[in-house]
Amino acid sequence: MANDAVVDKGRRRFLTATTSVVGGAGVALAAIPFVKSWEPSERAKSAGAPVLADIGKIEAGQKVTFEWRGLPVFVVNRTKAQLDTLVTVDARLRDPKSDNTAQQPEYAKNEHRSIKPEWLVVTGICTHLGCVPDFFPELKPEPFDPQWKGGFYCPCHKSRYDMAGRVFDGVPAPANLMVPKYHFVDDTHILIGVDPGKEAA
């Protein structure tokens, strides 16, 4: 009987140790995804990252939309005719000289609100209630404005912006479309989210 008791104790110790090791390993493995869940996702990491936009194939008069920080960013290759209209609508605008400095960096505080005159870069979010305005590039009368010279129109509440993203007077939107930080990497690429002369974080 004594030998049987010794065997039982040894077996018990073995089973206890084995169970502890396996259980501990199981807890550790189960904890890995739990701990991993504390880390930001790849999408979250990239949400605020700069976006390299290829503008090489955007034709004159065309708009292409890129995504940055979950927001649409309009990049428009404006024609000379579209640029020539900017000064002609100043009297109809709420902030023609972009005096609201919160809406654009200093280097975009000019008549065309851009680094290079032909390239407009604006966040495509109406400053009224956050809708995405439509692009109406043609210089012709529209049902919402018989004197239309091209620009953006928000059908939700009828706010209008010219070809520089400047808001018209007398509409619900209180401010010009926002110009994000950006710079030209070369002639066919812009980096959205980083000022000129600064490195991407």
XYZ file of N, CA, C and O in Angstrom:
804
model
N 0.823 -1.217 0.000
C 0.000 0.000 0.000
C 0.847 1.252 0.000
O 0.515 2.236 -0.607
N 2.008 1.206 0.707
C 2.875 2.382 0.791
C 3.377 2.766 -0.581
O 3.417 3.939 -0.945
N 3.787 1.749 -1.366
C 4.286 2.048 -2.710
C 3.203 2.694 -3.579
O 3.449 3.594 -4.351
N 1.956 2.174 -3.429
C 0.856 2.756 -4.195
C 0.645 4.226 -3.842
O 0.387 5.063 -4.699
N 0.792 4.545 -2.552
C 0.621 5.944 -2.110
C 1.676 6.829 -2.733
O 1.407 7.952 -3.146
N 2.919 6.349 -2.795
C 4.010 7.124 -3.393
C 3.740 7.372 -4.864
O 3.898 8.461 -5.383
N 3.287 6.331 -5.537
C 2.980 6.463 -6.967
C 1.876 7.479 -7.181
O 1.940 8.349 -8.057
N 0.845 7.425 -6.340
C -0.271 8.373 -6.477
C 0.196 9.814 -6.285
O -0.210 10.721 -7.005
N 1.072 10.027 -5.273
C 1.567 11.392 -5.026
C 2.413 11.884 -6.193
O 2.330 13.036 -6.615
N 3.223 10.984 -6.719
C 4.060 11.377 -7.858
C 3.223 11.716 -9.071
O 3.467 12.704 -9.772
N 2.220 10.891 -9.303
C 1.337 11.141 -10.444
C 0.583 12.453 -10.253
O 0.401 13.226 -11.182
N 0.159 12.701 -9.006
C -0.579 13.937 -8.713
C 0.302 15.154 -8.973
O -0.128 16.136 -9.559
N 1.564 15.064 -8.504
C 2.487 16.189 -8.729
C 2.721 16.414 -10.216
O 2.763 17.546 -10.704
N 2.879 15.311 -10.954
C 3.109 15.410 -12.395
C 1.917 16.054 -13.095
O 2.067 16.966 -13.911
N 0.714 15.567 -12.737
C -0.495 16.114 -13.361
C -0.697 17.585 -12.991
O -1.100 18.405 -13.817
N -0.414 17.914 -11.736
C -0.558 19.307 -11.293
C 0.403 20.218 -12.043
O 0.043 21.301 -12.523
N 1.653 19.779 -12.156
C 2.666 20.575 -12.850
C 2.314 20.734 -14.328
O 2.407 21.832 -14.896
N 1.908 19.615 -14.929
C 1.554 19.655 -16.353
C 0.368 20.579 -16.595
O 0.364 21.408 -17.517
N -0.647 20.473 -15.748
C -1.831 21.315 -15.879
C -1.476 22.792 -15.715
O -1.975 23.658 -16.436
N -0.599 23.073 -14.757
C -0.184 24.463 -14.509
C 0.543 25.035 -15.713
O 0.302 26.172 -16.137
N 1.447 24.220 -16.275
C 2.217 24.692 -17.430
C 1.300 24.931 -18.623
O 1.345 25.970 -19.275
N 0.444 23.938 -18.906
C -0.473 24.069 -20.037
C -1.445 25.233 -19.813
O -1.714 26.030 -20.705
N -1.966 25.314 -18.577
C -2.892 26.409 -18.265
C -2.217 27.761 -18.382
O -2.775 28.716 -18.922
N -0.976 27.853 -17.878
C -0.232 29.117 -17.964
C 0.029 29.511 -19.399
O -0.104 30.672 -19.781
N 0.392 28.504 -20.218
C 0.627 28.778 -21.637
C -0.661 29.244 -22.305
O -0.667 30.150 -23.132
N -1.780 28.609 -21.924
C -3.069 28.986 -22.495
C -3.443 30.415 -22.148
O -3.911 31.173 -22.992
N -3.208 30.792 -20.895
C -3.497 32.167 -20.462
C -2.634 33.145 -21.230
O -3.091 34.207 -21.687
N -1.345 32.791 -21.382
C -0.423 33.679 -22.106
C -0.865 33.850 -23.556
O -0.883 34.963 -24.086
N -1.229 32.736 -24.197
C -1.680 32.813 -25.586
C -2.974 33.595 -25.704
O -3.178 34.359 -26.644
N -3.869 33.395 -24.750
C -5.142 34.127 -24.778
C -4.923 35.611 -24.551
O -5.668 36.451 -25.049
N -3.872 35.944 -23.793
C -3.613 37.347 -23.475
C -3.025 38.110 -24.647
O -3.161 39.325 -24.736
N -2.365 37.379 -25.577
C -1.702 38.064 -26.695
C -2.681 38.904 -27.510
O -2.453 40.099 -27.696
N -3.797 38.330 -27.996
C -4.724 39.192 -28.748
C -5.333 40.289 -27.890
O -5.647 41.367 -28.378
N -5.500 40.017 -26.586
C -6.061 41.027 -25.690
C -5.110 42.224 -25.573
O -5.511 43.377 -25.702
N -3.818 41.920 -25.365
C -2.816 42.992 -25.279
C -2.681 43.695 -26.622
O -2.559 44.915 -26.694
N -2.729 42.886 -27.692
C -2.630 43.473 -29.036
C -3.767 44.452 -29.292
O -3.609 45.426 -30.024
N -4.937 44.188 -28.673
C -6.084 45.063 -28.894
C -5.857 46.453 -28.322
O -6.544 47.393 -28.673
N -4.885 46.564 -27.401
C -4.585 47.884 -26.854
C -3.811 48.737 -27.857
O -3.811 49.952 -27.779
N -3.108 48.080 -28.774
C -2.314 48.810 -29.742
C -3.226 49.401 -30.813
O -4.236 48.801 -31.169
N -2.872 50.571 -31.367
C -3.691 51.143 -32.435
C -3.636 50.264 -33.677
O -2.608 49.667 -33.983
N -4.740 50.173 -34.378
C -4.787 49.382 -35.601
C -3.948 50.054 -36.681
O -3.609 51.235 -36.580
N -3.637 49.289 -37.722
C -2.877 49.859 -38.837
C -3.661 51.012 -39.468
O -3.082 52.016 -39.865
N -4.981 50.852 -39.526
C -5.806 51.918 -40.097
C -5.729 53.176 -39.236
O -5.648 54.285 -39.743
N -5.754 52.962 -37.905
C -5.678 54.117 -36.996
C -4.316 54.793 -37.107
O -4.207 56.018 -37.052
N -3.267 53.969 -37.267
C -1.924 54.539 -37.385
C -1.808 55.406 -38.624
O -1.124 56.425 -38.630
N -2.455 54.956 -39.689
C -2.322 55.680 -40.951
C -3.336 56.808 -41.110
O -3.266 57.581 -42.045
N -4.302 56.885 -40.185
C -5.376 57.869 -40.328
C -4.857 59.296 -40.380
O -5.370 60.127 -41.113
N -3.837 59.590 -39.589
C -3.305 60.943 -39.581
C -2.044 61.091 -40.398
O -1.438 62.155 -40.415
N -1.641 60.041 -41.097
C -0.405 60.074 -41.860
C -0.566 60.909 -43.126
O -1.660 60.992 -43.690
N 0.509 61.523 -43.596
C 0.443 62.251 -44.864
C 0.093 61.305 -46.014
O 0.354 60.109 -45.945
N -0.504 61.863 -47.052
C -0.903 61.075 -48.220
C -0.193 61.613 -49.454
O -0.264 62.811 -49.748
N 0.507 60.721 -50.138
C 1.172 61.101 -51.388
C 0.166 60.950 -52.524
O -0.346 59.851 -52.774
N -0.152 62.039 -53.185
C -1.151 62.035 -54.244
C -0.487 62.229 -55.599
O 0.278 63.175 -55.803
N -0.779 61.318 -56.514
C -0.272 61.399 -57.884
C -1.237 62.261 -58.696
O -2.379 61.885 -58.938
N -0.774 63.433 -59.109
C -1.638 64.356 -59.843
C -1.257 64.438 -61.321
O -1.781 65.257 -62.061
N -0.355 63.559 -61.725
C 0.185 63.619 -63.080
C -0.834 63.389 -64.185
O -0.638 63.842 -65.310
N -1.927 62.669 -63.892
C -2.906 62.351 -64.930
C -4.184 63.172 -64.821
O -5.157 62.906 -65.527
N -4.180 64.176 -63.939
C -5.366 65.021 -63.808
C -5.363 66.044 -64.944
O -4.454 66.874 -65.047
N -6.359 65.979 -65.797
C -6.423 66.860 -66.958
C -6.888 68.256 -66.569
O -7.489 68.460 -65.507
N -6.599 69.223 -67.428
C -7.018 70.601 -67.189
C -8.532 70.672 -67.029
O -9.278 70.106 -67.831
N -8.978 71.308 -65.957
C -10.398 71.437 -65.668
C -10.977 70.280 -64.883
O -12.154 70.308 -64.525
N -10.167 69.281 -64.585
C -10.656 68.079 -63.905
C -10.377 68.131 -62.409
O -9.383 68.702 -61.957
N -11.262 67.479 -61.632
C -11.094 67.314 -60.187
C -10.919 65.837 -59.872
O -11.650 64.994 -60.388
N -9.961 65.537 -58.988
C -9.782 64.181 -58.473
C -9.813 64.260 -56.949
O -9.284 65.215 -56.362
N -10.450 63.282 -56.335
C -10.580 63.274 -54.874
C -9.665 62.233 -54.262
O -9.627 61.080 -54.689
N -8.905 62.655 -53.251
C -8.052 61.768 -52.470
C -8.582 61.734 -51.041
O -9.308 62.635 -50.615
N -8.208 60.704 -50.285
C -8.642 60.618 -48.890
C -7.475 60.883 -47.959
O -6.391 60.324 -48.123
N -7.693 61.764 -46.987
C -6.673 62.090 -45.987
C -7.390 62.290 -44.650
O -8.341 63.058 -44.560
N -6.958 61.539 -43.637
C -7.584 61.594 -42.312
C -9.076 61.300 -42.364
O -9.868 61.856 -41.616
N -9.461 60.454 -43.306
C -10.865 60.098 -43.438
C -11.707 61.158 -44.132
O -12.929 61.030 -44.207
N -11.067 62.197 -44.654
C -11.784 63.295 -45.314
C -11.463 63.313 -46.805
O -10.353 62.971 -47.210
N -12.434 63.741 -47.627
C -12.125 63.905 -49.048
C -11.307 65.174 -49.267
O -11.598 66.217 -48.677
N -10.281 65.058 -50.075
C -9.490 66.227 -50.456
C -9.598 66.374 -51.966
O -9.235 65.466 -52.723
N -10.135 67.515 -52.403
C -10.290 67.794 -53.825
C -8.990 68.382 -54.369
O -8.459 69.353 -53.801
N -8.510 67.830 -55.461
C -7.378 68.410 -56.185
C -7.884 68.746 -57.579
O -8.336 67.873 -58.320
N -7.826 70.024 -57.926
C -8.370 70.502 -59.201
C -7.248 71.124 -60.027
O -6.494 71.976 -59.532
N -7.168 70.703 -61.271
C -6.230 71.307 -62.224
C -7.004 72.392 -62.983
O -7.698 72.110 -63.954
N -6.894 73.623 -62.503
C -7.706 74.707 -63.060
C -7.152 75.216 -64.395
O -5.943 75.324 -64.577
N -8.063 75.538 -65.284
C -7.685 76.098 -66.581
C -7.421 77.599 -66.424
O -7.792 78.213 -65.409
N -6.811 78.198 -67.443
C -6.569 79.641 -67.415
C -7.894 80.401 -67.346
O -8.019 81.389 -66.622
N -8.893 79.913 -68.080
C -10.200 80.577 -68.073
C -10.809 80.545 -66.674
O -11.404 81.539 -66.213
N -10.667 79.432 -65.986
C -11.192 79.318 -64.620
C -10.444 80.255 -63.668
O -11.054 80.891 -62.805
N -9.147 80.357 -63.833
C -8.354 81.256 -62.990
C -8.707 82.713 -63.257
O -8.768 83.529 -62.329
N -8.962 83.032 -64.519
C -9.282 84.412 -64.885
C -10.596 84.886 -64.270
O -10.815 86.095 -64.111
N -11.480 83.958 -63.913
C -12.773 84.357 -63.345
C -12.666 84.740 -61.870
O -13.582 85.378 -61.331
N -11.585 84.324 -61.192
C -11.514 84.509 -59.737
C -11.701 85.959 -59.314
O -12.476 86.251 -58.405
N -10.995 86.866 -59.950
C -11.095 88.273 -59.549
C -12.471 88.850 -59.871
O -12.925 89.808 -59.215
N -13.163 88.270 -60.835
C -14.462 88.821 -61.253
C -15.586 88.518 -60.272
O -16.654 89.134 -60.361
N -15.373 87.572 -59.348
C -16.441 87.235 -58.394
C -16.159 87.760 -56.985
O -16.952 87.535 -56.068
N -15.057 88.455 -56.806
C -14.677 88.937 -55.464
C -15.813 89.662 -54.744
O -16.035 89.458 -53.548
N -16.538 90.504 -55.474
C -17.584 91.321 -54.849
C -18.757 90.478 -54.337
O -19.539 90.945 -53.503
N -18.858 89.236 -54.786
C -19.973 88.370 -54.388
C -19.589 87.403 -53.259
O -20.413 86.600 -52.833
N -18.359 87.500 -52.786
C -17.851 86.532 -51.815
C -17.848 87.073 -50.394
O -17.739 88.285 -50.169
N -17.947 86.175 -49.433
C -17.932 86.547 -48.023
C -16.518 86.883 -47.540
O -16.314 87.781 -46.736
N -15.546 86.112 -48.014
C -14.154 86.303 -47.570
C -13.225 86.187 -48.781
O -12.446 85.248 -48.907
N -13.285 87.176 -49.679
C -12.520 87.073 -50.934
C -11.006 87.079 -50.739
O -10.276 86.506 -51.549
N -10.520 87.693 -49.681
C -9.063 87.789 -49.449
C -8.565 86.741 -48.469
O -7.421 86.802 -48.016
N -9.433 85.795 -48.148
C -9.059 84.708 -47.223
C -8.517 85.248 -45.901
O -7.476 84.807 -45.395
N -9.226 86.212 -45.342
C -8.806 86.808 -44.070
C -9.009 85.864 -42.886
O -8.369 86.022 -41.846
N -9.901 84.898 -43.018
C -10.075 83.884 -41.972
C -8.895 82.919 -42.069
O -8.909 81.953 -42.834
N -7.875 83.181 -41.285
C -6.615 82.436 -41.412
C -6.721 80.984 -40.958
O -5.822 80.190 -41.228
N -7.829 80.630 -40.298
C -8.005 79.240 -39.872
C -8.326 78.329 -41.055
O -8.252 77.107 -40.928
N -8.686 78.925 -42.198
C -9.130 78.127 -43.338
C -8.033 77.779 -44.341
O -8.285 77.040 -45.292
N -6.837 78.301 -44.166
C -5.752 77.965 -45.073
C -4.411 78.345 -44.448
O -4.337 79.252 -43.628
N -3.329 77.634 -44.835
C -1.995 78.038 -44.389
C -1.632 79.382 -45.012
O -2.237 79.819 -46.001
N -0.637 80.029 -44.463
C -0.221 81.347 -44.948
C 0.163 81.306 -46.424
O -0.106 82.239 -47.169
N 0.794 80.205 -46.860
C 1.239 80.131 -48.260
C 0.076 79.960 -49.245
O 0.283 80.007 -50.459
N -1.139 79.754 -48.743
C -2.302 79.666 -49.620
C -3.225 80.871 -49.448
O -4.353 80.872 -49.940
N -2.742 81.891 -48.775
C -3.549 83.106 -48.577
C -3.274 84.065 -49.739
O -2.543 85.039 -49.621
N -3.852 83.742 -50.871
C -3.696 84.555 -52.074
C -4.962 84.409 -52.915
O -5.890 83.695 -52.538
N -5.013 85.076 -54.048
C -6.229 85.082 -54.871
C -6.657 83.678 -55.284
O -7.839 83.349 -55.299
N -5.697 82.832 -55.604
C -6.019 81.480 -56.070
C -5.985 80.446 -54.952
O -6.316 79.284 -55.161
N -5.571 80.846 -53.732
C -5.541 79.994 -52.542
C -4.763 78.688 -52.783
O -5.208 77.609 -52.428
N -3.580 78.828 -53.346
C -2.786 77.647 -53.644
C -1.319 78.006 -53.798
O -0.954 79.174 -53.890
N -0.471 76.976 -53.815
C 0.960 77.188 -54.015
C 1.230 77.509 -55.477
O 1.899 78.488 -55.800
N 0.711 76.667 -56.373
C 0.797 76.924 -57.810
C -0.596 77.325 -58.269
O -1.581 76.660 -57.923
N -0.702 78.406 -59.035
C -2.031 78.923 -59.392
C -2.991 77.887 -59.949
O -4.168 77.864 -59.577
N -2.527 77.023 -60.830
C -3.452 76.090 -61.484
C -3.932 74.967 -60.575
O -4.999 74.380 -60.801
N -3.194 74.670 -59.509
C -3.538 73.514 -58.671
C -4.251 73.934 -57.390
O -3.651 74.505 -56.491
N -5.541 73.633 -57.314
C -6.314 73.881 -56.098
C -6.339 72.608 -55.258
O -6.618 71.517 -55.780
N -6.054 72.745 -53.968
C -6.119 71.616 -53.036
C -6.963 72.059 -51.848
O -6.552 72.942 -51.086
N -8.161 71.486 -51.711
C -9.052 71.864 -50.613
C -9.716 70.622 -50.020
O -9.903 69.612 -50.708
N -10.066 70.719 -48.748
C -10.842 69.661 -48.116
C -12.278 69.756 -48.625
O -12.899 70.813 -48.537
N -12.788 68.658 -49.164
C -14.113 68.673 -49.788
C -15.245 68.516 -48.799
O -16.097 67.629 -48.954
N -15.264 69.382 -47.802
C -16.305 69.349 -46.782
C -16.919 70.745 -46.660
O -16.212 71.716 -46.369
N -18.217 70.836 -46.880
C -18.898 72.123 -46.754
C -18.760 72.634 -45.330
O -18.924 71.876 -44.364
N -18.464 73.907 -45.203
C -18.241 74.490 -43.875
C -19.545 74.801 -43.144
O -19.515 75.331 -42.033
N -20.675 74.428 -43.731
C -21.957 74.616 -43.057
C -22.231 73.436 -42.126
O -22.085 73.545 -40.912
N -22.561 72.272 -42.717
C -22.890 71.105 -41.898
C -22.090 69.859 -42.270
O -22.462 68.749 -41.900
N -21.010 70.054 -43.027
C -20.128 68.924 -43.299
C -20.518 68.044 -44.464
O -20.024 66.919 -44.580
N -21.391 68.515 -45.341
C -21.734 67.743 -46.541
C -20.576 67.836 -47.539
O -19.665 68.650 -47.385
N -20.615 66.994 -48.570
C -19.591 67.036 -49.622
C -20.178 67.768 -50.823
O -21.118 67.278 -51.461
N -19.656 68.951 -51.143
C -20.214 69.709 -52.269
C -19.881 69.077 -53.620
O -18.883 68.365 -53.751
N -20.737 69.352 -54.604
C -20.521 68.869 -55.971
C -19.658 69.873 -56.729
O -19.672 71.081 -56.437
N -18.966 69.366 -57.745
C -18.082 70.196 -58.561
C -18.795 70.568 -59.853
O -19.231 69.702 -60.612
N -18.921 71.878 -60.075
C -19.515 72.394 -61.306
C -18.474 73.297 -61.970
O -18.433 74.504 -61.722
N -17.612 72.739 -62.808
C -16.475 73.501 -63.328
C -16.780 74.429 -64.492
O -15.991 75.336 -64.783
N -17.904 74.215 -65.172
C -18.160 74.991 -66.384
C -18.580 76.425 -66.083
O -19.315 76.686 -65.127
N -18.098 77.324 -66.934
C -18.418 78.742 -66.788
C -19.702 79.025 -67.565
O -19.692 79.538 -68.687
N -20.821 78.668 -66.939
C -22.107 78.875 -67.602
C -23.198 78.987 -66.539
O -23.025 78.519 -65.416
N -24.308 79.625 -66.882
C -25.394 79.760 -65.901
C -25.877 78.391 -65.423
O -25.949 77.440 -66.192
N -26.176 78.322 -64.128
C -26.713 77.101 -63.527
C -28.045 77.451 -62.846
O -28.271 78.626 -62.500
N -28.903 76.477 -62.637
C -30.186 76.768 -61.978
C -30.010 77.423 -60.611
O -30.855 78.221 -60.194
N -28.930 77.106 -59.920
C -28.706 77.677 -58.590
C -27.972 79.009 -58.630
O -27.835 79.685 -57.612
N -27.472 79.416 -59.822
C -26.766 80.698 -59.951
C -26.639 81.060 -61.430
O -25.816 80.488 -62.144
N -27.447 82.013 -61.896
C -27.396 82.396 -63.313
C -26.088 83.078 -63.707
O -25.799 83.207 -64.901
N -25.270 83.502 -62.704
C -23.981 84.139 -62.996
C -22.803 83.211 -62.675
O -21.698 83.661 -62.434
N -23.046 81.933 -62.704
C -22.047 80.952 -62.271
C -20.779 81.012 -63.121
O -20.832 81.023 -64.342
N -19.616 81.013 -62.418
C -18.317 81.046 -63.090
C -17.474 79.816 -62.738
O -16.252 79.849 -62.831
N -18.140 78.767 -62.331
C -17.415 77.548 -61.970
C -17.127 77.504 -60.483
O -16.936 78.539 -59.836
N -17.126 76.274 -59.925
C -16.823 76.129 -58.506
C -17.535 74.926 -57.906
O -17.731 73.909 -58.575
N -17.949 75.075 -56.649
C -18.546 73.972 -55.898
C -19.915 74.395 -55.360
O -20.079 75.522 -54.887
N -20.849 73.451 -55.433
C -22.216 73.731 -54.981
C -22.649 72.599 -54.063
O -22.534 71.418 -54.402
N -23.134 72.962 -52.868
C -23.621 71.975 -51.919
C -25.144 71.926 -52.021
O -25.830 72.871 -51.595
N -25.707 70.847 -52.590
C -27.157 70.793 -52.804
C -27.961 70.657 -51.518
O -29.166 70.900 -51.526
N -27.307 70.284 -50.419
C -28.042 70.095 -49.156
C -28.723 71.380 -48.701
O -29.911 71.384 -48.384
N -27.942 72.470 -48.671
C -28.505 73.739 -48.199
C -28.107 74.915 -49.091
O -28.134 76.062 -48.678
N -27.642 74.561 -50.316
C -27.417 75.554 -51.373
C -26.235 76.500 -51.126
O -26.236 77.634 -51.616
N -25.236 76.054 -50.398
C -24.021 76.865 -50.256
C -23.198 76.749 -51.539
O -23.180 75.707 -52.194
N -22.497 77.840 -51.881
C -21.712 77.883 -53.118
C -20.304 78.393 -52.825
O -20.099 79.249 -51.956
N -19.364 77.857 -53.595
C -17.954 78.259 -53.480
C -17.401 78.453 -54.887
O -17.767 77.730 -55.811
N -16.495 79.406 -55.046
C -15.932 79.644 -56.373
C -14.801 78.653 -56.674
O -14.572 77.698 -55.922
N -14.074 78.882 -57.757
C -13.030 77.953 -58.184
C -11.783 77.997 -57.299
O -10.827 77.258 -57.532
N -11.794 78.840 -56.273
C -10.725 78.834 -55.277
C -11.250 78.318 -53.940
O -10.558 78.398 -52.922
N -12.482 77.828 -53.942
C -13.075 77.330 -52.700
C -13.501 78.441 -51.762
O -13.704 78.211 -50.570
N -13.684 79.650 -52.298
C -14.117 80.791 -51.466
C -15.642 80.836 -51.436
O -16.291 80.718 -52.475
N -16.198 81.023 -50.262
C -17.642 80.936 -50.085
C -18.339 82.221 -50.560
O -17.831 83.332 -50.373
N -19.490 82.033 -51.180
C -20.290 83.176 -51.617
C -20.995 83.798 -50.411
O -21.280 83.123 -49.417
N -21.278 85.061 -50.525
C -22.028 85.758 -49.478
C -23.503 85.361 -49.592
O -23.988 85.008 -50.663
N -24.195 85.371 -48.449
C -25.619 85.102 -48.450
C -26.002 83.638 -48.506
O -27.157 83.314 -48.798
N -25.065 82.736 -48.234
C -25.369 81.301 -48.193
C -25.143 80.805 -46.763
O -24.494 81.477 -45.953
N -25.667 79.624 -46.424
C -25.508 79.139 -45.034
C -24.067 78.896 -44.593
O -23.742 79.077 -43.423
N -23.193 78.455 -45.508
C -21.810 78.153 -45.122
C -21.108 79.420 -44.636
O -21.173 80.459 -45.297
N -20.433 79.359 -43.482
C -19.831 80.554 -42.905
C -18.411 80.862 -43.360
O -17.907 81.953 -43.122
N -17.740 79.891 -43.990
C -16.313 80.086 -44.277
C -15.915 79.401 -45.576
O -16.628 78.538 -46.102
N -14.754 79.798 -46.078
C -14.190 79.174 -47.275
C -13.875 77.705 -47.007
O -13.684 77.298 -45.853
N -13.795 76.906 -48.077
C -13.342 75.527 -47.931
C -11.921 75.538 -47.377
O -11.114 76.415 -47.719
N -11.615 74.587 -46.546
C -10.307 74.560 -45.904
C -9.223 74.039 -46.851
O -9.430 73.054 -47.565
N -8.099 74.709 -46.838
C -6.921 74.239 -47.570
C -6.040 73.493 -46.569
O -5.582 74.073 -45.590
N -5.799 72.190 -46.787
C -4.944 71.450 -45.847
C -3.474 71.793 -46.070
O -3.106 72.399 -47.084
N -2.644 71.390 -45.144
C -1.203 71.496 -45.356
C -0.836 70.586 -46.528
O -1.350 69.479 -46.645
N 0.015 71.056 -47.389
C 0.488 70.212 -48.493
C 1.705 70.858 -49.124
O 1.992 72.035 -48.907
N 2.418 70.075 -49.900
C 3.500 70.642 -50.703
C 3.755 69.758 -51.915
O 3.323 68.600 -51.955
N 4.432 70.329 -52.890
C 4.779 69.588 -54.091
C 6.072 68.814 -53.862
O 7.102 69.399 -53.503
N 5.995 67.499 -54.059
C 7.192 66.647 -53.987
C 7.961 66.786 -55.296
O 9.189 66.877 -55.309
N 7.219 66.792 -56.398
C 7.769 67.048 -57.735
C 6.605 67.549 -58.589
O 5.539 67.877 -58.056
N 6.781 67.593 -59.877
C 5.745 68.158 -60.743
C 4.474 67.323 -60.803
O 3.415 67.825 -61.211
N 4.549 66.062 -60.431
C 3.378 65.189 -60.565
C 2.907 64.581 -59.237
O 2.028 63.720 -59.242
N 3.477 65.033 -58.128
C 3.061 64.486 -56.827
C 2.987 65.590 -55.774
O 3.851 66.476 -55.729
N 1.935 65.519 -54.952
C 1.861 66.401 -53.789
C 1.750 65.517 -52.542
O 1.238 64.406 -52.603
N 2.257 66.032 -51.438
C 2.144 65.330 -50.159
C 1.152 66.106 -49.308
O 1.427 67.234 -48.890
N -0.012 65.510 -49.075
C -1.069 66.159 -48.305
C -0.841 65.891 -46.826
O -0.661 64.746 -46.416
N -0.814 66.960 -46.037
C -0.636 66.816 -44.595
C 0.673 67.348 -44.080
O 0.919 67.342 -42.878
N 1.537 67.832 -44.980
C 2.854 68.329 -44.576
C 3.128 69.661 -45.267
O 2.971 69.776 -46.493
N 3.521 70.661 -44.489
C 3.855 71.978 -45.048
C 5.115 71.912 -45.914
O 5.956 71.018 -45.716
N 5.287 72.854 -46.825
C 6.526 72.905 -47.594
C 7.745 73.071 -46.685
O 7.679 73.775 -45.685
N 8.809 72.372 -47.017
C 10.044 72.494 -46.235
C 10.073 71.678 -44.969
O 11.024 71.768 -44.188
N 9.036 70.870 -44.736
C 9.001 70.033 -43.529
C 8.962 68.576 -43.935
O 8.409 68.199 -44.956
N 9.550 67.737 -43.071
C 9.581 66.304 -43.316
C 8.317 65.644 -42.764
O 7.761 66.095 -41.771
N 7.892 64.579 -43.437
C 6.747 63.826 -42.933
C 7.130 63.145 -41.625
O 8.239 62.654 -41.480
N 6.198 63.158 -40.657
C 6.460 62.555 -39.352
C 6.510 61.043 -39.475
O 5.830 60.456 -40.289
